[in-house]
Amino acid sequence: MKTIDELLADGVSGKRVFVRADLNVPLSDGTITDDGRIRAVLPTVKALADAGAKVVVASHLGRPKGAPDPAFSLAPAASRLGELLGSAVAFATDTVGQSAQDTVAGLGEGQVAVLENLRFNPGETSKDEAERGAFADQLAGLADVYVGDGFGAVHREHASVHDLPARLPHYAGYLIATEVGVLKKLTEDVRRPYVVALGGAKVSDKLAVIDQLLDKADRLLIGGGMAYTFLKAKGYEVGISLLQEDQIPAVTEYMERAEKQGVELLLPVDVLVSPEFPDLKTNAPTNPTTVDADKIPADQEGLDIGPKTRELYASKLADAETVFWNGPMGVFEHPDYAEGTKAVAQALVDSNGFTVVGGGDSAAAVRTLGFDENAFGHISTGGGASLEYLEGKTLPGLAALED
């Protein structure tokens, strides 16, 4: 795929450049709580603006129902982008309507505008190719060139991600080029030992990537809510812990396969339990109990990996040459259950290997728990996109940037 450096070498002064970014940031009462994704696209936007382009940034935010919804407005993201750029950013209050047209027409060389949430238009996410294409045609009318830099959305067959690049000269932005380069290091010529730590709530979200990683990784460390389905498959009582009973046959098969293939698949040996899920609004203390993983009381819920497991997992990460981590080890948002996730993050920081934090909640945890982002080899902006790439799937947004 062609990169933004090639575009800049050809010259972009005065050209309208459409940048499909991922500004899907978390909001609390209209305030951005983590601006990581905005900062991630900054190098691309700044390079284009500095080169004299008229930069049109577009993104989705959340899951509005194909119609305007103030709760999902990109206005806060546009404001934050302006702060980070150190210059005013114009904001269009629609996607392809009069405001968008007037805003783009009013841009001077080196100026930046942000369009309103693309998902306010039903054509963005439509399953109907003609409807998506019609929206892509309207978006194409706002630009001369397309730069794809919204890695967190490249696994979606959406108009701005998949259909629009076919209508304009297209290039990969700095973020996408970096993300793809990192993922290739996790799938091609991998330095070993290769250790993968997987957490998060649902094991069903990770089955396909586990299937692929069993042929690539040397060790798999399992934590988070998904661990309890594995523990149940071993015949353990898991109390009222998160459990996907319908996934037990698949989990059992993977554990047997790992043993046959010589892949270490490690499960928690102890866990923190409580009779009820913690209140994440007040973070009131819960006084959790630590129990062995095969001794979870029937009326208790596992909410984090225990101290023995933290030590075990850290030791299994210590000599890794390549690490991929996706998914927290527990309910890291509450201080009582943050230590497991903190221990894995610290083990990555202490590692001399190439460490990748696989986006989503893992990236949020790194920031929430106060880690220096520069201490990791790479923090991805797309959890779902990263997983699908590792699953071996064709990602529509990346395929669209290929010539």
Coordinates of C-alpha atoms in Angstrom, one line a residue:
M1 CA 0.0 0.0 0.0
K2 CA 1.1 3.6 -0.6
T3 CA 2.0 5.6 2.4
I4 CA 1.5 9.2 3.4
D5 CA 5.2 9.8 2.8
E6 CA 4.7 9.2 -0.9
L7 CA 1.7 11.5 -0.9
L8 CA 3.7 14.3 0.8
A9 CA 6.6 13.8 -1.7
D10 CA 4.1 14.4 -4.5
G11 CA 2.9 17.5 -2.8
V12 CA -0.5 18.2 -1.2
S13 CA -0.5 22.0 -0.9
G14 CA -4.0 23.2 -1.6
K15 CA -5.5 19.7 -1.9
R16 CA -8.4 18.6 0.2
V17 CA -7.2 15.5 2.0
F18 CA -9.8 13.3 3.7
V19 CA -8.4 11.6 6.8
R20 CA -10.4 8.7 8.1
A21 CA -9.3 8.8 11.7
D22 CA -10.5 6.9 14.8
L23 CA -11.6 9.5 17.3
N24 CA -13.9 7.0 19.1
V25 CA -12.8 8.3 22.5
P26 CA -14.6 7.5 25.8
L27 CA -16.8 10.3 27.1
S28 CA -18.2 11.1 30.5
D29 CA -20.9 13.8 30.5
G30 CA -19.3 15.2 27.4
T31 CA -15.8 15.2 28.7
I32 CA -13.1 13.0 27.1
T33 CA -11.6 10.6 29.7
D34 CA -8.9 9.2 27.4
D35 CA -7.6 11.1 24.4
G36 CA -5.1 8.4 23.3
R37 CA -6.8 7.8 19.9
I38 CA -6.8 11.6 19.1
R39 CA -3.1 11.8 19.9
A40 CA -2.4 8.7 17.8
V41 CA -3.7 10.4 14.6
L42 CA -1.9 13.7 15.4
P43 CA 1.3 13.0 13.4
T44 CA -0.7 12.3 10.2
V45 CA -2.9 15.4 10.6
K46 CA 0.0 17.7 11.5
A47 CA 2.2 16.5 8.6
L48 CA -0.6 17.1 6.1
A49 CA -1.5 20.5 7.6
D50 CA 2.2 21.6 7.7
A51 CA 2.5 20.6 4.0
G52 CA -0.4 23.0 3.1
A53 CA -3.2 20.5 2.7
K54 CA -6.8 21.3 3.5
V55 CA -7.4 18.5 6.0
V56 CA -10.8 17.0 6.5
V57 CA -10.9 14.6 9.4
A58 CA -13.8 12.2 9.8
S59 CA -14.6 9.4 12.3
H60 CA -17.3 7.5 14.1
L61 CA -18.0 7.7 17.9
G62 CA -20.0 5.1 19.7
R63 CA -23.0 3.3 18.2
P64 CA -25.7 5.9 17.3
K65 CA -28.6 4.5 15.3
G66 CA -27.8 6.1 12.0
A67 CA -29.3 9.5 13.1
P68 CA -27.9 12.5 14.9
D69 CA -27.6 12.0 18.7
P70 CA -26.0 14.7 20.8
A71 CA -24.6 12.1 23.2
F72 CA -22.3 10.9 20.4
S73 CA -21.2 14.2 18.9
L74 CA -17.6 14.5 17.8
A75 CA -17.5 18.2 18.9
P76 CA -15.4 17.4 22.1
A77 CA -13.0 15.4 20.0
A78 CA -12.7 18.2 17.5
S79 CA -12.0 20.7 20.3
R80 CA -9.3 18.4 21.8
L81 CA -7.7 17.9 18.4
G82 CA -7.4 21.7 18.1
E83 CA -5.8 21.9 21.5
L84 CA -3.2 19.2 20.6
L85 CA -2.5 20.9 17.2
G86 CA -2.2 24.3 18.8
S87 CA -4.5 25.8 16.2
A88 CA -8.2 26.2 15.6
V89 CA -10.1 23.3 14.1
A90 CA -13.3 23.9 12.2
F91 CA -16.3 21.7 13.0
A92 CA -19.1 20.7 10.6
T93 CA -22.4 19.9 12.3
D94 CA -23.3 17.2 9.8
T95 CA -21.4 14.6 7.6
V96 CA -22.1 15.6 4.0
G97 CA -24.8 18.3 4.3
Q98 CA -24.6 22.0 4.0
S99 CA -22.5 22.5 7.1
A100 CA -19.9 19.9 5.9
Q101 CA -19.8 21.5 2.4
D102 CA -19.5 25.0 3.7
T103 CA -16.9 24.1 6.3
V104 CA -14.7 22.3 3.8
A105 CA -15.1 25.1 1.2
G106 CA -13.9 27.6 3.9
L107 CA -10.7 25.8 4.6
G108 CA -7.4 27.5 3.7
E109 CA -4.1 25.8 3.1
G110 CA -2.8 24.1 6.3
Q111 CA -6.2 24.3 8.0
V112 CA -8.1 21.4 9.6
A113 CA -11.8 20.6 9.9
V114 CA -13.6 17.7 11.6
L115 CA -16.9 16.3 10.3
E116 CA -19.7 15.3 12.6
N117 CA -20.0 11.6 13.6
L118 CA -20.1 9.5 10.4
R119 CA -22.5 7.0 12.0
F120 CA -25.1 9.8 12.1
N121 CA -25.7 8.9 8.5
P122 CA -27.2 5.4 7.9
G123 CA -25.1 4.9 4.8
E124 CA -21.9 4.6 6.8
T125 CA -22.7 1.2 8.4
S126 CA -25.4 0.0 5.9
K127 CA -25.2 -3.7 4.8
D128 CA -26.6 -2.5 1.5
E129 CA -23.7 -1.9 -0.9
A130 CA -25.6 0.7 -2.9
E131 CA -26.6 2.7 0.1
R132 CA -23.0 2.6 1.4
G133 CA -21.7 3.5 -2.0
A134 CA -24.0 6.5 -2.3
F135 CA -22.7 7.8 1.0
A136 CA -19.2 7.2 -0.1
D137 CA -19.9 9.2 -3.3
Q138 CA -21.0 12.2 -1.2
L139 CA -17.9 11.9 1.1
A140 CA -15.7 11.7 -2.0
G141 CA -17.2 15.1 -3.2
L142 CA -15.5 16.7 -0.2
A143 CA -12.0 15.6 -1.0
D144 CA -9.3 15.1 -3.6
V145 CA -7.3 12.5 -1.7
Y146 CA -8.0 9.8 0.9
V147 CA -5.7 8.9 3.8
G148 CA -6.7 5.9 5.9
D149 CA -5.5 6.3 9.5
G150 CA -8.4 4.9 11.6
F151 CA -6.9 1.6 12.6
G152 CA -9.5 0.9 15.2
A153 CA -12.1 0.7 12.3
V154 CA -10.3 -1.2 9.6
H155 CA -12.1 -4.4 10.4
R156 CA -15.4 -2.8 9.5
E157 CA -16.8 -2.8 6.0
H158 CA -18.2 0.7 6.3
A159 CA -18.5 3.4 3.7
S160 CA -15.7 5.7 4.9
V161 CA -13.4 2.7 5.6
H162 CA -14.0 0.3 2.7
D163 CA -15.9 2.1 -0.1
L164 CA -14.5 5.6 -0.1
P165 CA -10.8 4.7 -0.8
A166 CA -11.9 3.2 -4.1
R167 CA -13.2 6.6 -5.2
L168 CA -10.1 8.6 -4.5
P169 CA -6.3 8.3 -4.7
H170 CA -5.6 6.5 -1.4
Y171 CA -2.7 6.2 1.1
A172 CA -2.0 4.8 4.5
G173 CA -1.4 7.3 7.3
Y174 CA 1.4 7.0 9.8
L175 CA -0.7 5.2 12.4
I176 CA -1.9 2.4 10.1
A177 CA 1.5 1.9 8.7
T178 CA 2.9 1.6 12.2
E179 CA 0.1 -0.8 13.4
V180 CA 0.5 -3.1 10.4
G181 CA 4.3 -3.1 10.9
V182 CA 3.8 -4.2 14.5
L183 CA 1.3 -6.9 13.7
K184 CA 3.7 -8.3 11.1
K185 CA 6.2 -8.7 13.9
L186 CA 3.6 -10.8 15.7
T187 CA 2.9 -13.1 12.8
E188 CA 6.1 -13.2 10.6
D189 CA 9.6 -14.0 11.8
V190 CA 8.6 -13.8 15.5
R191 CA 11.4 -13.6 18.0
R192 CA 11.0 -16.3 20.7
P193 CA 9.9 -17.1 23.3
Y194 CA 6.6 -15.6 22.1
V195 CA 4.2 -15.1 25.0
V196 CA 0.5 -14.0 24.7
A197 CA -1.5 -12.8 27.7
L198 CA -5.3 -12.8 27.1
G199 CA -7.9 -11.5 29.4
G200 CA -11.2 -9.7 29.2
A201 CA -14.8 -10.7 29.9
K202 CA -15.9 -13.2 27.2
V203 CA -13.9 -16.2 26.0
S204 CA -16.1 -16.3 22.9
D205 CA -14.4 -13.0 21.8
K206 CA -11.0 -14.7 21.9
L207 CA -11.6 -18.2 20.6
A208 CA -10.6 -17.5 17.0
V209 CA -7.4 -15.8 18.0
I210 CA -6.5 -18.6 20.5
D211 CA -7.0 -21.0 17.6
Q212 CA -4.4 -19.1 15.5
L213 CA -2.0 -18.5 18.4
L214 CA -1.8 -22.1 19.3
D215 CA 0.2 -22.5 16.1
K216 CA 2.4 -19.5 16.8
A217 CA 2.9 -18.7 20.5
D218 CA 5.1 -20.6 23.0
R219 CA 2.9 -19.7 26.0
L220 CA -0.7 -18.4 26.5
L221 CA -1.5 -16.8 29.9
I222 CA -5.3 -16.7 30.5
G223 CA -6.9 -14.2 32.9
G224 CA -10.0 -12.0 33.2
G225 CA -13.6 -13.1 33.2
M226 CA -12.8 -15.6 30.3
A227 CA -10.6 -17.6 32.7
Y228 CA -13.6 -19.0 34.6
T229 CA -14.8 -20.9 31.5
F230 CA -11.4 -22.6 31.3
L231 CA -11.5 -23.3 35.0
K232 CA -15.0 -24.8 34.7
A233 CA -13.8 -26.9 31.8
K234 CA -11.2 -28.4 34.2
G235 CA -14.0 -29.4 36.5
Y236 CA -13.6 -26.6 39.1
E237 CA -16.4 -24.8 40.9
V238 CA -16.5 -21.2 39.7
G239 CA -19.3 -19.9 41.9
I240 CA -21.1 -16.9 40.4
S241 CA -18.1 -15.9 38.3
L242 CA -18.6 -14.9 34.6
L243 CA -19.1 -18.2 32.7
Q244 CA -19.9 -19.1 29.1
E245 CA -21.0 -22.7 29.5
D246 CA -21.6 -23.2 25.8
Q247 CA -17.9 -22.5 25.2
I248 CA -16.7 -25.3 27.5
P249 CA -16.3 -27.9 24.6
A250 CA -14.2 -25.4 22.6
V251 CA -12.1 -24.5 25.6
T252 CA -11.5 -28.1 26.4
E253 CA -10.4 -28.8 22.9
Y254 CA -7.9 -25.9 22.9
M255 CA -6.4 -27.1 26.2
E256 CA -5.9 -30.6 24.9
R257 CA -4.5 -29.2 21.6
A258 CA -2.1 -26.9 23.5
E259 CA -0.8 -29.9 25.5
K260 CA -0.3 -32.0 22.3
Q261 CA 1.5 -29.1 20.6
G262 CA 3.8 -28.3 23.5
V263 CA 2.3 -24.9 24.0
E264 CA 2.1 -23.8 27.7
L265 CA -1.4 -22.7 28.4
L266 CA -1.5 -21.3 31.9
L267 CA -4.6 -20.6 34.0
P268 CA -4.9 -18.7 37.3
V269 CA -3.8 -20.7 40.3
D270 CA -5.5 -18.3 42.7
V271 CA -8.1 -15.6 42.4
L272 CA -9.7 -12.7 44.3
V273 CA -13.4 -13.3 45.0
S274 CA -16.3 -11.3 46.4
P275 CA -20.0 -12.0 46.9
E276 CA -21.0 -9.2 44.6
F277 CA -19.6 -7.1 41.7
P278 CA -17.9 -3.8 42.9
D279 CA -19.5 -0.4 42.5
L280 CA -17.4 1.3 39.9
K281 CA -19.0 4.7 40.5
T282 CA -18.1 5.0 44.1
N283 CA -15.2 2.5 44.2
A284 CA -16.3 1.6 47.7
P285 CA -14.0 -1.0 49.4
T286 CA -15.2 -4.6 49.0
N287 CA -12.8 -6.6 51.2
P288 CA -12.1 -9.4 48.7
T289 CA -10.9 -12.8 49.7
T290 CA -8.0 -14.7 48.0
V291 CA -8.7 -18.4 47.3
D292 CA -7.1 -21.1 45.2
A293 CA -8.6 -21.3 41.8
D294 CA -10.1 -24.8 42.5
K295 CA -11.7 -23.6 45.7
I296 CA -14.0 -20.7 44.6
P297 CA -17.0 -20.7 47.0
A298 CA -20.4 -21.3 45.3
D299 CA -21.7 -17.9 46.3
Q300 CA -18.6 -15.9 45.3
E301 CA -17.5 -14.2 42.1
G302 CA -13.9 -14.2 40.8
L303 CA -12.8 -10.7 40.0
D304 CA -9.1 -10.7 39.6
I305 CA -6.1 -13.1 39.5
G306 CA -4.5 -13.6 42.8
P307 CA -0.9 -12.9 44.1
K308 CA 0.4 -16.4 43.2
T309 CA -0.9 -16.1 39.7
R310 CA 0.6 -12.6 39.4
E311 CA 4.0 -13.9 40.3
L312 CA 3.6 -16.9 38.0
Y313 CA 2.6 -14.8 35.0
A314 CA 5.3 -12.3 35.6
S315 CA 7.9 -15.1 35.6
K316 CA 6.5 -16.5 32.4
L317 CA 6.8 -13.1 30.8
A318 CA 10.3 -12.3 32.1
D319 CA 12.3 -14.1 29.4
A320 CA 9.9 -13.3 26.5
E321 CA 11.4 -11.9 23.3
T322 CA 7.9 -11.1 22.0
V323 CA 4.8 -10.3 24.0
F324 CA 1.2 -9.6 22.9
W325 CA -1.3 -8.6 25.6
N326 CA -5.0 -8.2 25.0
G327 CA -7.6 -7.9 27.8
P328 CA -7.3 -7.0 31.5
M329 CA -6.8 -9.7 34.2
G330 CA -9.6 -8.5 36.3
V331 CA -11.9 -5.5 37.1
F332 CA -9.0 -3.1 36.9
E333 CA -11.4 -0.1 37.1
H334 CA -11.8 -0.8 40.9
P335 CA -8.6 -0.5 43.1
D336 CA -9.4 -3.8 44.9
Y337 CA -9.1 -5.7 41.6
A338 CA -6.5 -3.8 39.7
E339 CA -3.4 -5.6 40.9
G340 CA -3.6 -8.5 38.4
T341 CA -3.7 -6.2 35.4
K342 CA -1.1 -4.0 37.0
A343 CA 1.2 -7.0 37.4
V344 CA 1.0 -8.0 33.8
A345 CA 1.6 -4.4 32.6
Q346 CA 4.6 -4.1 34.9
A347 CA 6.0 -7.4 33.5
L348 CA 5.8 -5.9 30.0
V349 CA 7.5 -2.8 31.2
D350 CA 10.3 -4.9 32.8
S351 CA 10.7 -7.1 29.7
N352 CA 13.6 -6.7 27.4
G353 CA 11.5 -8.1 24.6
F354 CA 9.2 -6.5 22.0
T355 CA 5.9 -5.8 23.9
V356 CA 2.6 -5.0 22.3
V357 CA -0.5 -3.8 24.2
G358 CA -3.4 -4.9 22.0
G359 CA -5.7 -1.9 22.3
G360 CA -9.2 -1.6 23.8
D361 CA -9.4 -2.2 27.6
S362 CA -5.8 -3.1 27.8
A363 CA -4.7 0.3 26.4
A364 CA -7.2 2.0 28.7
A365 CA -5.8 0.1 31.7
V366 CA -2.3 1.1 31.0
R367 CA -3.3 4.8 31.1
T368 CA -5.7 4.4 34.0
L369 CA -3.1 2.7 36.1
G370 CA -0.6 5.4 35.4
F371 CA 2.0 3.6 33.3
D372 CA 4.3 5.5 30.9
E373 CA 3.1 4.6 27.4
N374 CA 6.7 4.9 26.1
A375 CA 7.7 2.0 28.4
F376 CA 5.9 -0.4 26.0
G377 CA 7.0 -1.4 22.5
H378 CA 3.6 -0.4 21.0
I379 CA 0.1 0.4 22.3
S380 CA -2.4 -0.4 19.6
T381 CA -5.4 1.8 19.0
G382 CA -7.6 -1.1 17.8
G383 CA -8.3 -4.0 20.0
G384 CA -10.8 -5.7 17.7
A385 CA -8.8 -4.9 14.6
S386 CA -5.6 -6.3 16.1
L387 CA -7.4 -9.5 17.1
E388 CA -8.9 -10.0 13.7
Y389 CA -5.5 -9.5 12.0
L390 CA -4.0 -12.1 14.3
E391 CA -6.9 -14.4 13.5
G392 CA -5.7 -14.2 9.8
K393 CA -8.8 -12.4 8.6
T394 CA -8.8 -9.9 5.7
L395 CA -9.5 -6.5 7.1
P396 CA -11.7 -4.4 4.7
G397 CA -10.0 -1.1 5.6
L398 CA -6.5 -2.5 4.9
A399 CA -7.6 -4.3 1.7
A400 CA -9.1 -1.0 0.4
L401 CA -5.7 0.7 0.8
E402 CA -3.9 -1.9 -1.3
D403 CA -3.5 -1.1 -5.0

